[in-house]
Short mmCIF file of C-alpha atoms and ligand atoms in Angstrom, two decimals:
data_model
loop_
_atom_site.label_atom_id
_atom_site.label_comp_id
_atom_site.label_asym_id
_atom_site.label_seq_id
_atom_site.Cartn_x
_atom_site.Cartn_y
_atom_site.Cartn_z
CA MET S 1 -19.30 -30.11 21.88
CA GLU S 2 -22.34 -32.13 20.89
CA SER S 3 -24.50 -28.72 20.72
CA LEU S 4 -22.73 -26.94 18.91
CA PHE S 5 -21.94 -29.81 16.21
CA ALA S 6 -25.71 -30.97 16.30
CA GLU S 7 -26.91 -26.81 15.57
CA ALA S 8 -23.90 -26.28 13.04
CA ARG S 9 -25.68 -30.01 11.77
CA ALA S 10 -28.85 -28.28 11.63
CA VAL S 11 -28.31 -25.43 9.89
CA ARG S 12 -26.51 -27.31 6.81
CA THR S 13 -29.21 -29.94 6.87
CA GLU S 14 -31.60 -26.19 6.38
CA HIS S 15 -29.93 -24.95 3.18
CA TYR S 16 -28.38 -28.75 2.07
CA GLY S 17 -29.98 -31.20 3.39
CA LYS S 18 -28.45 -34.30 4.30
CA GLU S 19 -26.40 -33.79 0.53
CA VAL S 20 -22.42 -34.01 0.88
CA PHE S 21 -21.37 -32.97 -2.66
CA PHE S 22 -18.23 -34.90 -4.45
CA ARG S 23 -15.53 -32.87 -6.04
CA GLY S 24 -13.01 -34.67 -8.43
CA LEU S 25 -8.79 -33.88 -6.93
CA ILE S 26 -5.74 -33.26 -9.61
CA GLU S 27 -2.75 -32.76 -8.06
CA PHE S 28 -1.37 -31.90 -10.61
CA THR S 29 2.72 -31.26 -9.64
CA ASN S 30 4.45 -30.71 -7.23
CA PHE S 31 6.73 -28.21 -8.11
CA CYS S 32 6.29 -24.83 -5.73
CA LYS S 33 8.93 -22.15 -5.38
CA ASN S 34 7.36 -20.90 -2.80
CA ASN S 35 8.53 -21.97 1.11
CA CYS S 36 6.43 -22.06 3.26
CA PHE S 37 7.36 -23.47 6.48
CA TYR S 38 4.68 -26.21 7.89
CA CYS S 39 4.33 -27.40 3.74
CA GLY S 40 6.44 -30.56 2.79
CA ILE S 41 6.40 -29.33 -0.67
CA ARG S 42 7.93 -26.39 -0.62
CA ALA S 43 11.52 -25.28 -3.22
CA ASP S 44 14.14 -26.05 -0.39
CA ASN S 45 12.48 -29.52 0.74
CA ARG S 46 14.88 -31.37 -1.85
CA GLN S 47 13.60 -34.87 -0.37
CA VAL S 48 10.92 -34.62 -2.99
CA GLU S 49 10.71 -36.62 -5.76
CA ARG S 50 9.33 -33.92 -8.08
CA TYR S 51 6.45 -34.77 -11.23
CA ARG S 52 4.51 -32.61 -13.19
CA LEU S 53 0.61 -34.08 -15.38
CA SER S 54 0.71 -33.64 -18.60
CA LEU S 55 -2.00 -31.88 -20.67
CA GLU S 56 -2.89 -35.84 -21.65
CA GLN S 57 -2.75 -37.43 -18.69
CA ILE S 58 -4.75 -33.91 -16.57
CA LEU S 59 -7.87 -34.67 -19.25
CA LEU S 60 -7.28 -38.07 -17.85
CA SER S 61 -7.71 -37.89 -14.43
CA CYS S 62 -10.72 -36.03 -15.89
CA LYS S 63 -12.03 -38.82 -18.11
CA MET S 64 -12.18 -41.54 -15.30
CA GLY S 65 -13.74 -38.64 -13.12
CA ASN S 66 -16.45 -38.21 -15.75
CA ILE S 67 -17.22 -41.21 -16.10
CA LEU S 68 -17.13 -41.98 -12.17
CA GLY S 69 -19.66 -39.34 -12.17
CA TYR S 70 -18.10 -35.93 -10.97
CA LYS S 71 -19.67 -32.96 -12.54
CA THR S 72 -16.90 -30.51 -10.48
CA PHE S 73 -12.09 -31.42 -11.23
CA VAL S 74 -10.13 -29.54 -9.54
CA LEU S 75 -6.59 -28.58 -10.38
CA GLN S 76 -4.26 -28.48 -7.33
CA GLY S 77 -0.80 -28.06 -7.25
CA GLY S 78 2.40 -25.78 -5.87
CA GLU S 79 3.75 -22.34 -7.53
CA ASP S 80 5.19 -24.22 -10.46
CA PRO S 81 6.46 -20.99 -13.09
CA PHE S 82 5.96 -24.30 -15.52
CA PHE S 83 3.52 -23.84 -15.52
CA SER S 84 2.92 -20.76 -16.73
CA ASP S 85 -0.63 -18.26 -17.76
CA ASP S 86 -1.06 -19.97 -21.08
CA ARG S 87 0.08 -23.64 -20.40
CA VAL S 88 -2.80 -22.91 -17.05
CA VAL S 89 -4.99 -21.05 -20.25
CA GLU S 90 -4.50 -24.23 -22.39
CA ILE S 91 -5.17 -26.77 -19.53
CA VAL S 92 -8.17 -25.24 -18.48
CA GLY S 93 -9.30 -24.47 -21.90
CA SER S 94 -8.44 -28.36 -23.11
CA ILE S 95 -11.24 -29.05 -20.09
CA ARG S 96 -13.80 -26.55 -20.52
CA LYS S 97 -13.75 -27.71 -24.49
CA ALA S 98 -14.41 -31.84 -23.90
CA TYR S 99 -16.82 -30.75 -20.85
CA PRO S 100 -18.25 -27.04 -21.38
CA ASN S 101 -21.34 -28.00 -18.22
CA HIS S 102 -18.62 -28.92 -15.49
CA ALA S 103 -17.10 -27.11 -13.32
CA ILE S 104 -13.74 -26.24 -12.83
CA THR S 105 -11.77 -25.01 -9.97
CA LEU S 106 -8.11 -23.87 -9.82
CA SER S 107 -5.76 -23.79 -6.31
CA ILE S 108 -2.44 -23.65 -7.69
CA GLY S 109 -1.69 -20.18 -5.52
CA GLU S 110 -1.26 -16.21 -6.07
CA LYS S 111 -1.41 -15.05 -8.99
CA PRO S 112 -1.27 -11.57 -10.44
CA ARG S 113 -4.54 -10.12 -10.96
CA GLU S 114 -4.91 -10.54 -14.94
CA SER S 115 -4.07 -13.89 -14.77
CA TYR S 116 -6.84 -14.78 -13.20
CA GLU S 117 -9.10 -13.41 -14.78
CA ARG S 118 -7.19 -15.11 -17.97
CA PHE S 119 -8.15 -18.29 -16.11
CA PHE S 120 -11.75 -17.26 -15.55
CA ALA S 121 -12.34 -16.33 -19.72
CA ALA S 122 -10.73 -19.94 -19.96
CA GLY S 123 -13.42 -21.46 -18.24
CA ALA S 124 -12.43 -22.01 -14.72
CA ASN S 125 -15.97 -21.11 -12.10
CA ARG S 126 -13.94 -21.53 -8.65
CA TYR S 127 -10.53 -20.92 -7.09
CA LEU S 128 -9.34 -22.22 -3.89
CA LEU S 129 -7.37 -20.01 -2.03
CA ARG S 130 -6.83 -20.36 1.70
CA HIS S 131 -5.53 -16.64 3.24
CA GLU S 132 -4.28 -19.76 6.47
CA THR S 133 -3.96 -17.23 8.83
CA ALA S 134 -5.58 -13.68 8.58
CA ASN S 135 -3.38 -12.35 11.61
CA GLU S 136 -0.26 -11.02 10.16
CA GLU S 137 2.38 -11.22 12.59
CA HIS S 138 1.07 -15.09 12.22
CA TYR S 139 1.58 -15.24 8.92
CA ALA S 140 5.25 -13.55 9.19
CA LYS S 141 5.65 -16.76 11.15
CA MET S 142 4.48 -19.23 9.14
CA HIS S 143 5.89 -17.75 5.16
CA PRO S 144 9.19 -16.16 4.34
CA ALA S 145 9.23 -12.39 4.01
CA SER S 146 9.09 -12.71 0.39
CA MET S 147 5.56 -14.14 1.04
CA SER S 148 2.18 -11.60 2.68
CA LEU S 149 -1.11 -11.57 4.02
CA ALA S 150 -2.04 -8.03 2.38
CA ASN S 151 -1.43 -9.65 -1.74
CA ARG S 152 -3.10 -12.99 -0.21
CA LYS S 153 -5.73 -10.85 0.55
CA GLN S 154 -5.48 -8.67 -2.40
CA CYS S 155 -5.62 -11.83 -4.36
CA LEU S 156 -8.63 -13.25 -2.38
CA PHE S 157 -11.06 -9.69 -3.26
CA ALA S 158 -9.52 -10.04 -7.20
CA LEU S 159 -10.77 -13.78 -7.59
CA LYS S 160 -14.16 -13.33 -6.57
CA GLU S 161 -14.52 -9.63 -8.14
CA ILE S 162 -13.63 -11.47 -10.58
CA GLY S 163 -16.52 -13.49 -10.73
CA PHE S 164 -15.49 -17.16 -9.44
CA GLN S 165 -16.77 -18.75 -6.73
CA VAL S 166 -13.89 -18.22 -3.85
CA GLY S 167 -12.56 -20.45 -1.00
CA ALA S 168 -10.59 -18.90 1.59
CA GLY S 169 -9.11 -21.20 4.91
CA PHE S 170 -6.97 -22.35 7.42
CA MET S 171 -5.22 -24.31 9.08
CA VAL S 172 -5.82 -25.76 12.84
CA GLY S 173 -3.37 -25.71 15.35
CA THR S 174 -0.55 -24.13 13.22
CA PRO S 175 2.44 -23.61 15.83
CA PHE S 176 2.12 -19.66 17.12
CA GLN S 177 -2.01 -19.80 16.17
CA THR S 178 -3.55 -18.66 19.31
CA PRO S 179 -7.89 -18.27 19.82
CA GLN S 180 -6.82 -14.55 19.58
CA THR S 181 -5.36 -15.49 15.66
CA LEU S 182 -8.69 -17.99 14.49
CA LEU S 183 -10.69 -15.87 15.75
CA GLU S 184 -8.96 -12.61 13.26
CA ASP S 185 -9.72 -16.01 10.84
CA LEU S 186 -13.66 -15.72 11.69
CA ARG S 187 -13.87 -12.27 11.29
CA PHE S 188 -11.93 -12.43 8.31
CA LEU S 189 -14.42 -14.75 6.69
CA GLU S 190 -17.18 -12.63 7.17
CA LYS S 191 -15.81 -9.83 5.39
CA LEU S 192 -14.63 -12.03 3.03
CA GLN S 193 -18.39 -13.85 2.48
CA PRO S 194 -16.10 -16.48 0.49
CA ALA S 195 -18.80 -19.64 -1.50
CA MET S 196 -15.75 -21.99 -0.28
CA VAL S 197 -13.90 -22.50 3.33
CA GLY S 198 -10.86 -24.37 3.48
CA ILE S 199 -10.40 -26.04 7.50
CA GLY S 200 -8.03 -28.68 7.71
CA PRO S 201 -5.34 -29.66 11.16
CA PHE S 202 -1.89 -28.62 10.67
CA ILE S 203 0.72 -32.18 10.75
CA PRO S 204 3.82 -31.77 9.90
CA ALA S 205 5.90 -32.67 7.28
CA ALA S 206 9.14 -33.77 7.23
CA ASN S 207 12.59 -32.18 6.19
CA THR S 208 10.21 -28.72 6.38
CA PRO S 209 11.10 -26.38 9.19
CA PHE S 210 7.71 -27.01 11.22
CA THR S 211 8.44 -30.54 11.36
CA ASP S 212 8.44 -31.05 15.08
CA LYS S 213 5.34 -28.93 16.18
CA PRO S 214 2.51 -30.71 17.59
CA GLY S 215 0.03 -31.35 15.19
CA GLY S 216 -3.91 -29.33 15.52
CA SER S 217 -6.65 -31.27 17.47
CA LEU S 218 -9.48 -33.17 16.14
CA GLU S 219 -11.36 -31.14 18.67
CA GLN S 220 -10.56 -27.99 17.42
CA THR S 221 -10.75 -28.71 13.91
CA LEU S 222 -13.99 -29.44 14.51
CA ARG S 223 -14.87 -26.71 16.57
CA MET S 224 -13.36 -24.20 14.05
CA VAL S 225 -15.83 -26.32 11.18
CA ALA S 226 -18.86 -26.26 12.76
CA LEU S 227 -18.43 -22.57 14.10
CA THR S 228 -17.51 -21.47 9.80
CA ARG S 229 -21.22 -22.93 9.33
CA LEU S 230 -23.21 -21.01 11.97
CA LEU S 231 -20.99 -17.68 11.08
CA LEU S 232 -21.50 -18.65 6.74
CA PRO S 233 -24.47 -20.76 6.73
CA LYS S 234 -24.50 -21.57 2.89
CA ALA S 235 -20.91 -21.91 2.75
CA LEU S 236 -19.56 -24.49 0.82
CA ILE S 237 -16.77 -26.59 3.40
CA PRO S 238 -15.11 -30.11 2.96
CA ALA S 239 -14.17 -32.98 5.36
CA THR S 240 -10.52 -32.29 5.00
CA THR S 241 -8.15 -35.56 3.64
CA ALA S 242 -5.89 -33.70 5.91
CA LEU S 243 -9.15 -34.50 8.74
CA GLY S 244 -8.74 -37.81 7.89
CA THR S 245 -5.37 -38.16 8.34
CA ILE S 246 -5.35 -37.52 12.32
CA ALA S 247 -8.45 -39.59 12.63
CA PRO S 248 -9.98 -42.78 11.07
CA ASP S 249 -13.65 -41.02 11.26
CA GLY S 250 -12.04 -38.06 11.01
CA ARG S 251 -14.09 -36.59 8.50
CA GLU S 252 -17.17 -38.59 8.85
CA LYS S 253 -16.79 -36.27 11.94
CA GLY S 254 -16.00 -33.55 9.74
CA LEU S 255 -19.51 -33.91 8.35
CA MET S 256 -21.36 -34.69 11.60
CA ALA S 257 -19.72 -31.23 12.89
CA GLY S 258 -21.55 -28.66 9.62
CA ALA S 259 -19.05 -29.52 6.07
CA ASN S 260 -21.37 -30.79 3.46
CA ILE S 261 -18.34 -31.78 1.01
CA VAL S 262 -15.93 -33.90 -0.14
CA MET S 263 -13.00 -34.25 -2.59
CA PRO S 264 -11.41 -37.68 -3.22
CA ASN S 265 -8.61 -38.24 -5.19
CA LEU S 266 -8.50 -38.56 -8.92
CA SER S 267 -4.93 -38.06 -9.18
CA PRO S 268 -3.12 -41.02 -11.16
CA LYS S 269 -2.01 -43.62 -8.24
CA ALA S 270 1.48 -43.36 -9.68
CA VAL S 271 1.85 -39.44 -8.53
CA ARG S 272 -0.18 -39.66 -5.54
CA LYS S 273 2.12 -40.14 -2.79
CA LEU S 274 4.68 -37.18 -4.18
CA TYR S 275 2.09 -34.44 -3.66
CA SER S 276 2.94 -35.21 -0.08
CA LEU S 277 1.87 -31.45 1.78
CA TYR S 278 1.94 -33.78 5.35
CA ASP S 279 3.21 -36.50 6.13
CA ASN S 280 1.35 -40.15 6.52
CA LYS S 281 -1.60 -38.60 3.97
CA ILE S 282 -4.28 -41.58 3.65
CA CYS S 283 -5.74 -42.84 0.30
CA THR S 284 -2.32 -42.91 -1.60
CA GLY S 285 -2.81 -45.79 -2.45
CA ASP S 286 -5.95 -45.84 -3.65
CA GLU S 287 -7.36 -46.26 -7.53
CA ALA S 288 -9.73 -43.31 -8.05
CA ALA S 289 -12.65 -45.11 -8.93
CA GLU S 290 -11.38 -46.68 -5.16
CA CYS S 291 -12.15 -43.65 -3.14
CA ARG S 292 -15.18 -42.91 -4.73
CA LEU S 293 -16.46 -46.22 -3.60
CA CYS S 294 -15.25 -45.70 -0.26
CA MET S 295 -16.35 -42.26 0.80
CA GLU S 296 -19.75 -42.77 -0.35
CA GLY S 297 -19.68 -45.58 1.58
CA ARG S 298 -18.31 -43.45 4.46
CA ILE S 299 -21.42 -41.31 4.04
CA ARG S 300 -23.66 -43.24 3.83
CA LYS S 301 -23.08 -45.33 6.90
CA PHE S 302 -22.81 -41.73 8.95
CA GLY S 303 -26.34 -41.17 7.40
CA PHE S 304 -25.44 -38.30 4.81
CA THR S 305 -26.27 -38.88 0.98
CA PRO S 306 -23.52 -38.46 -1.61
CA SER S 307 -24.61 -35.66 -4.46
CA MET S 308 -23.06 -35.32 -7.60
CA VAL S 309 -24.28 -32.77 -8.43
CA ARG S 310 -22.18 -29.56 -9.68
CA GLY S 311 -23.32 -28.37 -6.51
CA ASP S 312 -22.75 -24.71 -6.72
CA GLY S 313 -24.18 -24.12 -3.57
CA VAL S 314 -27.26 -22.33 -2.47
CA ARG S 315 -27.87 -17.99 -2.79
N1 SAH R 1 0.27 -24.02 -3.92
C1 SAH R 1 -1.48 -23.83 -3.45
C2 SAH R 1 -2.18 -24.71 -3.18
C3 SAH R 1 -1.43 -25.30 -1.70
S1 SAH R 1 -1.96 -26.90 -1.40
C4 SAH R 1 -1.54 -22.70 -2.52
O1 SAH R 1 -1.08 -22.14 -2.22
O2 SAH R 1 -2.84 -22.36 -2.28
C5 SAH R 1 -3.34 -26.61 -0.09
C6 SAH R 1 -3.16 -26.14 1.27
O3 SAH R 1 -2.62 -27.91 2.19
C7 SAH R 1 -2.91 -25.26 1.69
O4 SAH R 1 -3.74 -23.64 1.20
C8 SAH R 1 -2.70 -25.12 2.88
O5 SAH R 1 -3.56 -24.52 3.88
C9 SAH R 1 -2.42 -27.21 3.24
N2 SAH R 1 -1.42 -27.78 3.67
C10 SAH R 1 -0.41 -27.11 3.76
N3 SAH R 1 1.13 -28.06 4.44
C11 SAH R 1 0.80 -28.67 5.47
C12 SAH R 1 0.65 -29.38 6.57
N4 SAH R 1 1.85 -29.89 7.33
N5 SAH R 1 -0.34 -30.18 7.10
C13 SAH R 1 -2.20 -29.21 6.79
N6 SAH R 1 -1.93 -28.93 5.91
C14 SAH R 1 -1.71 -28.29 5.10
#
């Protein structure tokens, strides 16, 4: 494991030096029409208190983020029908107008190609849509019949064609995952060649079909991060919040295994706890400024350099 991580670190250093790019994450809605078996904010979870941020609240989060130095805003949410294409275009357009040179990343699920085209035209640059698993049977065991891997993959290729920097990825240790399905995940990444890859451990969430299933391990997640770095040397790979949730130094270990991104939270403190994809999520009590400082300290401690550049990645 140590030599694998050292190899992955060497590859990341070759392309990105010691820099770790910061992205400001704004979780703007926890309403979702979908029912993914693993996810804490699935539609059928009636125990979740739902929230939506207004355009003003979103812009205020961006303002705070900008003051703190962020050059990328990541807008993530459930698939919330309230945020129609028109509303998303309005949000993206408003952010673009206020911050002409920042990167705007969307992570709002599967949409028709035309919607993605409108978001791109409004000024969005990047899109995160984890494929979750590249194996059909495995996908069917994690999602209701209304969802399909074929559509998710089609979305990813469409996003790429439109011109987005695309992020794919998967959870490690989901129920029914095998070494074979993980290999298929890597093969899919090889084919898609995404700019970004999000990898985190599966963590059971209350009131979901998978609530009693075991979570993914730190070791296996780090192994997949390192292998992904070797497979896609120039990829932007976050040390995820989920990784930091299963181990106090999980994100630092992620960086040591080849990750080069962190995504501190910019959402208003009042709603942090409500965006509960999984149980015991960290940093839900912190202000945006605290998250920024805390991550900076952690990064420096492990010999890396926090970087607030836009960080589009090397070609
Ligand atoms: N609606 C958007 C955003 C989903 S949330 C979309 O469909 O892309 C972002 C990611 O959180 C998901 O892609 C999934 O990989 C991860 N996630 C969801 N539930 C999780 C859980 N229980 N444990 C760990 N990660 C989870």
